[in-house]
Amino acid sequence: MSPDLDRRRFLEVSATAAGGLLLSVSLPGCGLPDDPEEPEPLEGMPSSGPATGLNAYLEIDPEGVVTVTVPRPEIGQGVRTALAMVVAEELDVEWESVRVEQADLDPDVYGPQYAGGSDSVPDEWEPLRLAGAAARAVLVAAAARRWSVPAGECRAARGVVDHRASDRSLPYGELAGAASGLDPPEDPPLRSPEEFRLVGTPHRNLDVREIVAGRMTYGLDVRVPGMLRAAISRAPVYGGRLRGFDDRDARRVEGVVDVVPVDAHRLPDFPPNNPKPADGVAVLAESTWAAFRGRDALEVEWDHGSGVEETTAEQIEEWSRRARGRGELLVREDGEVEAALADAANVVEAEYRVPFLAHAPMEPMNAVADVRENECEIWAPTQNPGYARDVAGIVTGLPAEAIRVHVVRSGGGFGRRFYADYVAEAVHLSARAGRPVQVVWSREDDVQYSFHRPAACHFLRGGLDENGNVVAWSQHLVNAGRSAYLGRGDAPEEQGQIRGYYYPAGFVPNLRYEYTMAESVVPRGQWRAVQASAAYFVQQAFIDELAGAAGADPLAFQLRLLGEDRPVGSRGWDSGRLRRVFETAAERAGWGEPLPPGRGRGIAATYANSSFVAHVVEVTVSDEGEASVDRVVSAVDCGRVVNPAGARAQVEGCVVYGLSAALYGEITVEGGRVVQSNFHDYRPLRIGEMPEVEVHFLEGADAPQGMGEPPLPPLAPALTAAIHDASGVRVRRLPIGDRFGT
């Protein structure tokens, strides 16, 4: 925070109806970026309110119960617990006295409220520390006034203010009413890290009891009086449009109330990065079962359009051919690449492919909307309530102030719930029905109508000198990038899945990154660690190939390539921090110790979302080429760890999600239609396949940094390196599957 900021302007204290203390704290900055993976703001973001900053509310009731209102959506990342810990630490209260409430959308009060880019805890760290410290200061001031002593002689700790000189003390609850009438200090002192009691110690998720007992309300659990359920038959071919339908059989299904077309292409334009839903026909019914039965009874005629011509297998082969030529866009060029390759003692060439991927959260998409004459109310398990309000305004024509968005807990998101197409469906149908409507997607809907992580083809050439040093690197990516589909105003080099600062850029003297944009009708969008999950698989796996060609130990080769510790560029990239996670993971995994025949180790490390993560993966490969993952050892530098239990869960979650994608994840299209439909053919890792996971956190920057996504990118390259170590086979195409080959 700027030292000349007038903090008095941003701190307000008031009384609750019960005579407690209510404190609001507002800080400027922290605008919502177009791509949550990146820290820099770009064009085309939602009009979710003025970018005046973050706000947080803290309430203390007369009984001493502390309620923290969390502005960021909870999608399973543990943000409600972590942010409550930050407030409780500065307030200095016992953890047992803390309660949490989820904020509705209110950008004028809270500023950006999205969950994406692993930003929630880093962005809220300072505002919520300030909230706790300001509340602690006014409580001390209230006690000092009551005792007629200087505030400097009083101390607040563990929910009590005491005056040692007179041996007096009062709990926060008794002081809350008096404190509510005081002005907070302009610059409340923050506790030093040495004083932390909560931050940095593991705490169980505050919601775990409600979840285990089945009392937690997810989006699918929302019930509103008079609510109809809706199931939608959507265009089976991407880009298809509704031509006509026969709903007579559907209307005969008991419980069906109405059948309504969803002509999404006729809706007004949505903002960039906020795509429209597909065209469809919705069956509205008194129950979800009736809605789905009615949908099954529909006869719908579609205009498939040109999308019917697209088939993934043919498309990827064309991308492969183009990848061997020169790129349409030069993303970065250092030195003389072609000359260095010509002079190299050894040149390695390889083609890598990554597939389209769906999100497949456990809870499929759903939302409830109640559109009335002059207002609209929404209940949505969303990562981005600002987008939900934006599309509701477009569909209904209502002003933003007439739209209320209740943020409901999500059963997973992984980037899919960053968008609001499913909310737009609910709003459209409620407006047509004149009643509240809950749109419910099936698992098949969720897999087939996702906004997929882009598929890609990379062609690489690497040159080694006679000492095994990397002297040249050429990489050409061909894909249909997400930004082109989303209509975002990204710079050309951001359109694909490779960025000019991606490692090993800056470490190889002669390096060239090229990009060629391809066409696809497949909707593309956010995914967990979107670009990094694909690009770093390719780059880390190819470095492992170069190490093999040089006859070098892969870890030693990586560390030699990193060279001296130094910051690289202006994005927080630091080779020393990457080196330390490499070394820590290797040491804890027993790198270099012999393994039994058929077993291998691989290592990879990446920088994403401001954090550094390394994995060592151990696998066993059978004679038939079946690979089983035995162990994952992780080293993580994500700055200050607020809740080690929650952070460890994020690493473990990334291991599950990353292994699922690397082993099995693939969306393919035939004739413009998605082939996969459910967990039987878009399968996640099964419980019996889960490896042992060992997580080690390193001390990094003082503030927290990204945690929800950074552990995912290095997993696939560490896995394929381990497979090579065990079998001698290079895996260059994902998914690997139950059996693998070249």
XYZ file of C-alpha atoms in Angstrom:
742
model
C 0.000 0.000 0.000
C 1.199 3.480 -0.797
C 2.470 5.281 2.327
C 0.572 8.442 1.414
C -2.800 6.677 1.221
C -5.367 8.186 3.585
C -6.424 5.029 5.345
C -9.030 6.824 7.443
C -11.048 7.196 4.288
C -11.077 3.455 3.820
C -11.849 2.319 7.358
C -15.276 2.612 8.901
C -16.554 1.325 12.209
C -20.209 1.021 13.109
C -22.479 -0.815 15.515
C -24.445 -3.961 14.796
C -28.117 -4.233 15.626
C -27.177 -6.307 18.669
C -24.697 -3.761 19.941
C -21.585 -5.365 18.534
C -18.853 -4.012 16.287
C -18.976 -3.908 12.503
C -15.845 -2.846 10.670
C -15.470 -2.309 6.941
C -12.135 -1.873 5.254
C -11.600 -0.752 1.673
C -8.352 -0.729 -0.254
C -7.767 0.515 -3.806
C -6.223 -1.568 -6.565
C -6.463 -5.266 -7.270
C -8.457 -4.979 -10.494
C -9.710 -8.139 -12.164
C -7.405 -9.305 -14.976
C -8.786 -10.672 -18.207
C -6.699 -13.793 -17.793
C -6.465 -14.752 -14.110
C -3.277 -16.678 -14.904
C -1.547 -13.347 -15.494
C -1.095 -10.315 -13.224
C -1.492 -7.675 -15.902
C -4.967 -6.234 -16.689
C -6.155 -6.675 -20.256
C -9.154 -5.548 -22.264
C -12.646 -6.968 -22.245
C -13.426 -7.510 -18.586
C -16.880 -7.469 -16.999
C -18.368 -4.239 -15.773
C -18.508 -5.586 -12.240
C -18.184 -2.174 -10.674
C -15.554 0.480 -10.254
C -12.043 -0.794 -9.680
C -11.858 0.958 -6.326
C -10.411 -2.058 -4.627
C -11.148 -4.823 -2.174
C -13.441 -4.534 0.800
C -13.893 -6.883 3.704
C -16.302 -6.920 6.613
C -15.569 -8.055 10.118
C -18.223 -8.319 12.825
C -17.810 -8.980 16.540
C -20.944 -9.668 18.529
C -21.403 -9.043 22.281
C -20.616 -12.706 22.981
C -17.238 -12.362 21.300
C -18.119 -14.366 18.201
C -16.184 -13.059 15.201
C -17.860 -13.287 11.800
C -15.744 -12.785 8.709
C -17.577 -12.161 5.446
C -15.468 -13.675 2.673
C -15.839 -11.928 -0.703
C -14.245 -14.639 -2.851
C -16.215 -17.707 -4.011
C -15.467 -21.032 -2.389
C -14.969 -23.695 -5.064
C -13.155 -26.200 -2.871
C -9.866 -24.325 -2.612
C -10.337 -23.628 1.109
C -10.468 -19.866 0.707
C -13.132 -19.353 3.368
C -10.885 -20.942 5.979
C -7.650 -19.285 4.829
C -9.100 -15.779 4.679
C -10.793 -16.157 8.036
C -7.413 -17.168 9.475
C -5.835 -13.973 8.139
C -8.433 -11.808 9.903
C -8.320 -13.829 13.108
C -4.524 -13.601 13.198
C -4.462 -9.812 13.134
C -7.450 -9.505 15.444
C -5.742 -11.991 17.775
C -8.672 -14.179 18.740
C -9.084 -17.844 19.460
C -9.860 -19.803 16.305
C -12.884 -21.424 17.942
C -14.650 -18.039 18.095
C -14.495 -17.456 14.322
C -17.424 -17.901 11.938
C -17.576 -17.336 8.180
C -20.233 -15.968 5.865
C -20.154 -15.865 2.070
C -20.606 -12.437 0.522
C -23.141 -11.856 -2.219
C -21.957 -9.909 -5.223
C -21.427 -6.277 -4.298
C -18.524 -4.790 -6.267
C -19.055 -1.335 -4.787
C -18.263 -2.832 -1.385
C -15.970 -5.749 -2.128
C -14.345 -4.933 -5.456
C -13.402 -7.944 -7.621
C -14.953 -11.162 -6.342
C -13.777 -13.759 -8.817
C -12.004 -17.017 -7.982
C -9.403 -17.640 -10.646
C -5.709 -17.434 -11.329
C -4.938 -18.557 -7.751
C -5.506 -14.925 -6.746
C -7.945 -15.105 -3.835
C -5.598 -15.320 -0.852
C -2.798 -13.175 -2.362
C -5.217 -10.381 -3.281
C -7.057 -10.428 0.058
C -3.954 -10.787 2.248
C -3.343 -7.102 2.955
C -6.975 -5.905 3.094
C -7.993 -8.588 5.550
C -4.908 -8.103 7.694
C -5.824 -4.433 7.825
C -9.387 -5.317 8.804
C -8.219 -7.418 11.732
C -5.602 -4.914 12.863
C -8.044 -1.980 12.708
C -10.622 -3.864 14.750
C -7.994 -4.782 17.323
C -6.924 -1.132 17.576
C -10.431 0.215 18.263
C -11.044 -2.499 20.833
C -7.878 -1.436 22.650
C -8.962 2.207 22.416
C -12.383 1.367 23.839
C -10.825 -0.439 26.801
C -8.384 2.406 27.434
C -11.247 4.905 27.528
C -13.217 2.804 29.971
C -10.233 2.521 32.282
C -8.999 6.104 31.666
C -5.519 4.884 30.837
C -3.275 5.425 27.797
C -3.999 2.992 24.988
C -0.287 2.245 24.803
C -0.494 0.597 28.226
C -3.133 -1.866 27.022
C -2.641 -5.074 25.088
C -5.001 -7.145 22.977
C -4.436 -10.885 22.807
C -6.531 -14.018 22.428
C -9.819 -12.128 22.372
C -9.103 -10.086 25.495
C -7.771 -6.567 26.147
C -5.814 -6.231 29.390
C -4.123 -3.482 31.382
C -1.371 -5.174 33.292
C -0.568 -2.226 35.505
C -4.007 -2.375 37.111
C -4.601 -6.089 36.502
C -7.801 -5.418 34.578
C -9.076 -7.171 31.452
C -12.163 -7.248 29.250
C -13.159 -9.675 26.489
C -13.694 -8.314 23.001
C -17.432 -8.991 23.162
C -17.909 -6.598 26.080
C -15.926 -3.895 24.283
C -17.516 -4.300 20.863
C -20.389 -1.891 21.467
C -18.131 0.888 22.752
C -15.572 0.249 20.021
C -18.241 0.693 17.342
C -18.381 4.421 18.097
C -14.656 5.041 17.616
C -12.684 6.047 14.548
C -10.072 3.482 13.539
C -6.436 4.561 13.263
C -5.177 5.761 9.906
C -2.417 3.172 9.855
C -3.158 0.311 12.263
C -0.018 -1.632 13.173
C 0.166 -5.143 11.773
C 1.502 -8.082 13.713
C 4.972 -9.258 12.788
C 5.297 -12.768 11.371
C 7.147 -13.766 14.527
C 3.918 -13.108 16.459
C 1.696 -15.267 14.246
C -0.182 -18.004 16.068
C -2.677 -19.035 13.376
C -1.095 -18.186 10.043
C 1.371 -20.904 9.130
C -0.239 -23.591 11.284
C -2.572 -26.268 9.863
C -6.275 -25.826 10.482
C -9.157 -28.002 9.404
C -11.493 -26.535 6.816
C -14.257 -24.616 8.560
C -16.884 -26.206 6.326
C -15.795 -29.822 6.705
C -18.442 -30.791 9.283
C -21.244 -29.376 7.158
C -19.873 -31.120 4.076
C -19.444 -34.525 5.735
C -22.898 -34.315 7.320
C -24.511 -33.375 4.017
C -25.670 -30.011 5.317
C -23.608 -27.810 3.001
C -25.711 -26.033 0.379
C -24.275 -26.379 -3.107
C -25.848 -24.924 -6.207
C -27.877 -28.070 -6.885
C -29.317 -27.841 -3.361
C -30.859 -24.388 -3.825
C -34.645 -24.305 -3.501
C -36.801 -21.237 -4.154
C -40.595 -21.193 -3.698
C -42.416 -21.791 -6.966
C -39.229 -22.914 -8.720
C -39.320 -24.904 -11.950
C -36.503 -27.172 -13.118
C -35.133 -27.003 -16.644
C -33.217 -29.482 -18.783
C -31.957 -28.284 -22.154
C -31.391 -30.192 -25.367
C -28.456 -28.328 -26.885
C -27.112 -28.256 -30.422
C -25.152 -31.522 -30.811
C -22.702 -29.957 -33.275
C -20.668 -26.989 -32.141
C -22.068 -23.817 -33.636
C -25.331 -25.499 -34.631
C -28.593 -23.578 -34.607
C -32.142 -24.534 -33.837
C -34.283 -25.132 -36.932
C -37.450 -26.496 -35.316
C -38.819 -28.979 -32.799
C -41.791 -31.180 -31.986
C -42.648 -31.026 -28.294
C -45.917 -32.984 -28.230
C -44.464 -36.078 -26.554
C -42.454 -33.963 -24.153
C -45.545 -32.109 -22.992
C -47.274 -35.427 -22.249
C -44.669 -36.261 -19.588
C -46.182 -35.831 -16.152
C -44.799 -32.737 -14.454
C -43.729 -30.923 -17.637
C -45.005 -27.343 -17.609
C -43.597 -25.802 -20.771
C -41.122 -26.202 -23.623
C -39.107 -23.104 -24.524
C -36.558 -22.499 -27.310
C -33.186 -21.059 -26.357
C -32.123 -19.075 -29.412
C -28.838 -18.027 -27.839
C -27.375 -16.661 -31.075
C -30.173 -14.091 -31.138
C -29.297 -12.705 -27.728
C -27.386 -9.404 -27.682
C -23.616 -9.753 -27.784
C -21.948 -10.846 -24.564
C -18.741 -9.123 -23.396
C -15.351 -10.572 -24.384
C -14.231 -13.538 -22.309
C -17.854 -14.305 -21.404
C -19.196 -16.642 -24.107
C -22.835 -17.276 -24.928
C -24.548 -20.604 -24.318
C -25.343 -22.986 -27.149
C -28.691 -22.917 -28.920
C -31.180 -25.367 -27.457
C -34.691 -26.342 -26.443
C -35.541 -26.272 -22.738
C -38.110 -28.427 -20.978
C -39.476 -26.788 -17.833
C -41.003 -29.077 -15.240
C -41.976 -29.397 -11.593
C -39.096 -31.806 -10.951
C -35.646 -32.446 -12.373
C -36.623 -36.003 -13.279
C -39.632 -34.798 -15.264
C -37.509 -32.170 -17.020
C -34.969 -34.766 -18.160
C -37.662 -37.236 -19.223
C -39.352 -34.476 -21.179
C -36.070 -33.563 -22.832
C -35.570 -37.173 -23.896
C -38.997 -37.085 -25.554
C -38.241 -34.025 -27.695
C -37.751 -34.238 -31.431
C -35.434 -31.423 -32.477
C -34.224 -30.423 -35.923
C -30.847 -28.699 -36.119
C -28.929 -26.714 -38.676
C -25.469 -28.118 -37.983
C -23.621 -25.536 -40.029
C -19.972 -25.880 -40.974
C -18.999 -27.360 -37.610
C -20.016 -30.795 -38.829
C -16.861 -30.853 -40.961
C -14.469 -30.848 -37.999
C -12.843 -34.037 -36.734
C -10.016 -33.854 -34.199
C -7.850 -36.641 -35.621
C -7.691 -35.001 -39.044
C -7.262 -31.561 -37.521
C -4.249 -32.533 -35.414
C -2.519 -34.104 -38.394
C -2.882 -30.841 -40.279
C -1.501 -28.933 -37.298
C 1.442 -31.344 -37.207
C 2.243 -30.585 -40.852
C 2.066 -26.846 -40.260
C 4.211 -27.060 -37.109
C 7.185 -28.200 -39.171
C 7.129 -24.981 -41.163
C 7.672 -21.404 -40.094
C 5.180 -19.771 -37.763
C 2.807 -16.960 -38.601
C 3.870 -15.039 -35.508
C 7.339 -14.649 -34.020
C 6.743 -14.603 -30.264
C 10.403 -14.281 -29.241
C 13.799 -14.592 -30.911
C 17.194 -14.409 -29.245
C 20.492 -14.834 -31.097
C 20.911 -16.790 -34.342
C 18.891 -19.965 -33.953
C 19.427 -21.545 -37.365
C 23.166 -20.889 -37.313
C 23.457 -22.312 -33.801
C 21.528 -25.438 -34.799
C 23.759 -25.870 -37.850
C 26.881 -25.660 -35.683
C 25.537 -27.838 -32.845
C 27.272 -31.107 -32.049
C 23.910 -32.797 -31.547
C 20.421 -31.748 -32.667
C 17.284 -33.277 -31.147
C 13.897 -32.966 -32.861
C 10.548 -33.897 -31.361
C 6.852 -33.307 -31.856
C 4.588 -33.026 -28.835
C 0.801 -33.080 -28.782
C -1.690 -32.147 -26.081
C -5.444 -32.772 -26.351
C -8.576 -30.758 -25.712
C -9.568 -31.161 -22.071
C -12.860 -30.733 -20.230
C -13.174 -29.673 -16.587
C -15.554 -32.359 -15.271
C -16.179 -30.964 -11.771
C -18.145 -33.284 -9.520
C -21.102 -30.883 -9.520
C -22.310 -30.215 -13.086
C -23.338 -26.709 -14.125
C -26.508 -25.307 -12.584
C -28.042 -22.004 -11.577
C -31.313 -20.573 -10.260
C -32.756 -17.312 -11.550
C -35.877 -15.425 -10.534
C -36.663 -12.652 -13.014
C -39.397 -10.272 -11.953
C -40.712 -7.090 -13.546
C -38.014 -4.761 -12.343
C -35.463 -7.042 -10.706
C -33.593 -10.292 -11.028
C -32.231 -12.574 -8.319
C -29.667 -15.296 -9.012
C -28.292 -18.172 -6.962
C -25.219 -19.582 -8.683
C -22.210 -21.777 -7.851
C -19.933 -19.451 -9.770
C -16.290 -18.490 -9.845
C -17.179 -15.098 -11.253
C -20.366 -13.479 -9.933
C -19.567 -10.290 -11.837
C -19.939 -12.172 -15.112
C -23.244 -13.637 -13.885
C -24.619 -10.162 -13.256
C -23.347 -8.913 -16.610
C -25.108 -11.604 -18.631
C -28.289 -11.237 -16.590
C -28.331 -7.560 -17.488
C -27.844 -8.350 -21.171
C -30.582 -10.996 -21.246
C -33.152 -8.982 -19.262
C -32.205 -5.403 -20.069
C -32.207 -4.620 -16.347
C -29.612 -2.271 -14.859
C -26.873 -3.742 -12.696
C -28.359 -2.341 -9.495
C -31.560 -4.342 -10.109
C -29.703 -7.670 -10.253
C -28.735 -9.538 -7.103
C -26.295 -12.464 -7.241
C -26.041 -14.914 -4.341
C -22.750 -16.816 -4.467
C -23.363 -20.467 -3.621
C -20.641 -22.953 -2.826
C -19.424 -24.884 -5.869
C -18.678 -28.574 -6.136
C -15.498 -27.848 -8.088
C -14.773 -25.343 -10.808
C -11.309 -25.655 -12.415
C -12.052 -22.627 -14.597
C -15.369 -23.859 -16.020
C -17.429 -21.780 -13.595
C -15.505 -18.647 -14.508
C -18.031 -18.218 -17.310
C -21.758 -17.509 -17.023
C -23.412 -19.290 -19.957
C -25.398 -21.543 -17.623
C -26.527 -18.493 -15.646
C -27.694 -16.846 -18.858
C -29.804 -19.934 -19.588
C -31.513 -19.745 -16.192
C -32.165 -16.008 -16.542
C -33.570 -16.398 -20.059
C -35.903 -19.213 -19.013
C -37.108 -17.487 -15.846
C -37.951 -14.384 -17.851
C -39.966 -16.533 -20.264
C -41.692 -18.582 -17.553
C -42.435 -15.765 -15.129
C -41.271 -18.040 -12.313
C -37.958 -18.970 -10.713
C -36.117 -21.557 -12.795
C -33.257 -23.875 -11.899
C -31.247 -25.024 -14.901
C -29.668 -28.422 -14.229
C -27.011 -29.945 -16.483
C -26.369 -33.665 -16.688
C -22.843 -35.080 -16.550
C -23.051 -35.584 -20.302
C -24.014 -31.942 -20.791
C -21.091 -30.880 -18.654
C -18.488 -32.929 -20.536
C -19.759 -32.141 -24.007
C -20.572 -28.436 -23.635
C -17.512 -27.260 -21.777
C -15.074 -24.509 -22.752
C -12.134 -26.800 -23.290
C -8.439 -26.306 -22.721
C -7.020 -25.980 -26.253
C -5.422 -28.893 -28.043
C -2.034 -28.174 -29.603
C 0.861 -29.473 -31.644
C 4.438 -28.356 -30.864
C 7.487 -29.024 -33.017
C 10.831 -28.496 -31.269
C 14.494 -28.580 -32.207
C 17.234 -28.359 -29.631
C 20.954 -28.016 -30.186
C 23.696 -29.219 -27.847
C 27.383 -28.335 -28.019
C 30.184 -30.846 -27.507
C 29.950 -30.371 -23.723
C 26.238 -31.087 -23.626
C 25.153 -27.479 -23.113
C 21.930 -26.233 -24.724
C 22.981 -23.699 -27.353
C 19.819 -23.517 -29.475
C 16.079 -23.958 -28.988
C 13.397 -23.647 -31.660
C 9.712 -24.201 -30.852
C 6.684 -23.768 -33.100
C 3.211 -24.076 -31.596
C 0.095 -24.586 -33.714
C -3.271 -24.480 -32.009
C -6.666 -22.831 -31.901
C -6.084 -20.582 -28.907
C -8.762 -19.752 -26.389
C -8.416 -15.992 -26.730
C -9.509 -16.054 -30.358
C -12.653 -17.967 -29.420
C -13.384 -15.741 -26.429
C -13.005 -12.530 -28.421
C -10.501 -11.115 -25.979
C -8.280 -8.181 -26.771
C -5.040 -10.013 -26.072
C -1.829 -9.099 -27.796
C -1.114 -11.539 -30.664
C 1.580 -13.395 -28.750
C -0.948 -14.141 -25.975
C -3.437 -15.816 -28.296
C -1.937 -19.276 -28.061
C -0.428 -21.313 -25.255
C 3.164 -20.067 -25.352
C 4.415 -16.806 -23.936
C 7.687 -15.098 -24.600
C 8.908 -15.317 -21.012
C 8.286 -19.055 -20.606
C 11.348 -20.981 -19.438
C 13.856 -21.749 -20.963
C 13.619 -18.298 -22.586
C 16.377 -16.203 -21.054
C 18.558 -19.260 -20.391
C 19.364 -20.429 -23.921
C 21.471 -17.995 -25.997
C 19.772 -18.814 -29.297
C 16.039 -19.292 -28.858
C 12.960 -18.846 -31.004
C 9.275 -19.241 -30.132
C 6.816 -19.200 -33.034
C 3.064 -19.465 -33.123
C 0.504 -20.279 -35.801
C -3.175 -19.799 -35.103
C -5.463 -22.564 -36.339
C -9.235 -22.698 -36.651
C -11.601 -24.841 -34.609
C -15.289 -24.796 -33.724
C -14.520 -26.296 -30.302
C -15.259 -23.766 -27.522
C -12.070 -22.958 -25.613
C -11.571 -21.285 -22.282
C -10.114 -21.359 -18.786
C -8.783 -24.571 -17.297
C -6.656 -25.240 -14.256
C -3.292 -23.557 -15.057
C -4.423 -23.124 -18.659
C -1.338 -22.206 -20.682
C 1.202 -23.508 -18.201
C -0.386 -26.957 -17.995
C 0.233 -27.491 -21.707
C 3.308 -25.421 -22.533
C 5.368 -26.534 -19.560
C 4.609 -30.195 -20.190
C 6.175 -29.776 -23.615
C 9.132 -27.676 -22.528
C 10.060 -29.628 -19.405
C 9.674 -32.946 -21.221
C 11.898 -31.732 -24.058
C 14.563 -30.573 -21.590
C 14.525 -34.119 -20.212
C 15.054 -35.355 -23.784
C 18.008 -33.017 -24.218
C 19.486 -34.274 -20.950
C 19.233 -37.802 -22.283
C 20.894 -36.811 -25.548
C 23.703 -35.155 -23.565
C 24.155 -38.267 -21.419
C 23.519 -36.150 -18.326
C 21.580 -36.703 -15.142
C 18.244 -34.853 -15.690
C 18.461 -32.927 -12.407
C 22.069 -31.880 -12.960
C 21.173 -30.870 -16.513
C 18.285 -28.684 -15.304
C 20.417 -26.990 -12.653
C 23.224 -26.340 -15.126
C 20.736 -24.764 -17.516
C 19.453 -22.493 -14.723
C 22.970 -21.312 -13.931
C 23.516 -18.607 -11.342
C 20.603 -17.514 -9.174
C 19.023 -14.390 -10.613
C 15.649 -12.736 -11.224
C 14.475 -13.084 -14.809
C 12.220 -10.403 -16.293
C 9.629 -8.468 -14.340
C 7.067 -11.163 -13.466
C 8.573 -12.552 -10.274
C 10.525 -15.226 -12.152
C 13.576 -16.119 -10.091
C 15.962 -18.890 -11.112
C 17.164 -19.292 -7.528
C 13.672 -20.095 -6.281
C 13.183 -22.594 -9.093
C 16.549 -24.156 -8.273
C 15.578 -24.574 -4.618
C 12.350 -26.443 -5.367
C 14.255 -28.690 -7.777
C 16.864 -29.457 -5.127
C 14.366 -29.928 -2.293
C 12.118 -32.303 -4.210
C 15.141 -34.302 -5.372
C 16.637 -34.551 -1.899
C 13.361 -35.596 -0.249
C 12.661 -38.151 -2.972
C 16.089 -39.763 -2.707
C 17.170 -38.715 -6.191
C 20.015 -40.902 -7.402
C 19.243 -43.836 -5.127
C 18.867 -47.101 -7.061
C 15.390 -48.380 -7.915
C 14.244 -51.918 -8.753
C 13.999 -52.936 -12.428
C 10.903 -51.551 -14.119
C 10.721 -48.603 -11.784
C 11.812 -45.061 -12.638
C 11.960 -41.481 -11.420
C 11.359 -38.237 -13.234
C 11.643 -34.627 -12.157
C 10.205 -31.351 -13.444
C 9.653 -27.876 -12.023
C 7.734 -24.833 -13.202
C 6.823 -21.273 -12.346
C 3.138 -20.399 -12.588
C 0.797 -17.975 -10.841
C 3.768 -16.462 -8.952
C 4.756 -19.767 -7.338
C 7.480 -22.356 -7.917
C 6.757 -26.083 -7.739
C 8.831 -29.201 -8.417
C 7.645 -32.805 -8.484
C 9.578 -36.032 -8.441
C 7.356 -38.827 -9.744
C 8.098 -42.516 -9.307
C 6.416 -45.058 -11.579
C 6.438 -48.761 -12.215
C 6.199 -49.919 -15.845
C 5.221 -53.504 -16.617
C 6.551 -55.557 -19.508
C 3.260 -54.853 -21.298
C 3.798 -51.104 -21.069
C 1.366 -50.440 -18.236
C 2.451 -47.565 -16.015
C 1.360 -47.147 -12.410
C 2.279 -44.070 -10.405
C 3.735 -45.054 -7.037
C 4.881 -41.838 -5.420
C 4.921 -38.065 -5.901
C 7.281 -35.871 -3.881
C 6.559 -32.159 -4.161
C 8.487 -29.047 -3.195
C 6.514 -25.799 -3.187
C 7.561 -22.168 -2.830
C 4.307 -20.229 -2.758
C 5.418 -17.441 -0.461
C 3.875 -17.406 3.006
C 1.619 -20.390 3.578
C -1.491 -19.291 5.453
C -2.998 -22.716 6.110
C -0.586 -25.610 5.493
C -3.443 -28.116 5.665
C -5.342 -26.316 2.930
C -2.231 -25.742 0.842
C -1.277 -29.399 1.078
C -4.783 -30.313 -0.034
C -4.318 -28.073 -3.067
C -1.113 -29.897 -4.009
C -2.798 -33.260 -3.571
C -5.769 -32.044 -5.605
C -3.466 -30.944 -8.407
C -1.811 -34.355 -8.345
C -5.184 -36.061 -8.770
C -6.334 -33.629 -11.431
C -3.008 -33.557 -13.249
C -2.600 -37.332 -13.302
C -6.185 -37.723 -14.491
C -5.451 -35.411 -17.402
C -2.030 -36.861 -18.227
C -3.156 -40.481 -18.118
C -6.706 -40.310 -19.428
C -7.903 -36.787 -20.241
C -8.888 -36.249 -23.860
C -11.815 -34.640 -25.630
C -12.129 -35.627 -29.271
C -14.565 -34.382 -31.872
C -16.003 -36.344 -34.779
C -18.232 -34.527 -37.237
C -18.362 -31.528 -34.918
C -19.651 -33.621 -31.981
C -17.806 -34.505 -28.778
C -17.234 -38.248 -28.522
C -16.803 -38.446 -24.739
C -19.785 -38.137 -22.430
C -19.203 -39.240 -18.828
C -16.654 -40.621 -16.400
C -16.510 -43.967 -18.216
C -14.845 -42.408 -21.286
C -13.565 -39.165 -19.771
C -12.270 -40.858 -16.710
C -10.593 -39.440 -13.647
C -7.960 -41.194 -11.580
C -9.527 -44.012 -9.543
C -8.916 -44.246 -5.818
C -6.812 -47.383 -6.224
C -4.510 -45.526 -8.628
C -3.737 -42.688 -6.237
C -0.032 -42.541 -5.403
C 1.574 -41.638 -2.125
C 1.996 -37.847 -2.058
C 4.616 -36.081 0.039
C 4.568 -32.267 0.163
C 7.312 -29.922 1.374
C 6.837 -26.159 1.621
C 9.785 -23.793 1.345
C 9.939 -20.362 2.895
C 9.511 -17.802 0.156
C 8.200 -14.267 -0.088
C 6.544 -12.719 2.951
C 3.105 -12.551 1.330
C 1.129 -15.545 0.049
C 1.294 -16.332 -3.649
C -0.717 -18.592 -5.967
C -1.513 -22.103 -4.766
C -4.559 -23.571 -6.525
C -2.923 -24.034 -9.941
C 0.922 -23.989 -9.719
C 1.335 -27.636 -8.615
C -0.330 -28.949 -11.787
C 2.026 -27.981 -14.687
C 5.153 -29.917 -13.612
C 3.263 -33.153 -12.977
C 2.873 -34.465 -16.546
C 6.515 -33.874 -17.566
C 7.784 -35.474 -14.345
C 5.532 -38.447 -15.079
C 6.709 -38.907 -18.662
C 10.330 -38.513 -17.554
C 9.773 -41.255 -14.982
C 8.270 -43.518 -17.646
C 11.350 -42.978 -19.796
C 13.623 -43.695 -16.860
C 11.776 -46.960 -16.214
C 11.275 -48.131 -19.792
C 13.394 -46.091 -22.203
C 10.233 -44.966 -24.022
C 9.629 -41.267 -24.724
C 6.003 -40.237 -24.329
C 5.316 -37.140 -26.428
C 1.556 -37.298 -26.732
C -1.028 -36.990 -24.016
C -2.991 -38.729 -22.690
C -0.703 -41.634 -21.898
C -3.495 -44.146 -21.268
C -3.309 -47.535 -19.605
C -0.617 -48.565 -22.056
C 1.780 -46.354 -23.882
C 4.090 -46.368 -26.841
C 6.194 -43.919 -28.762
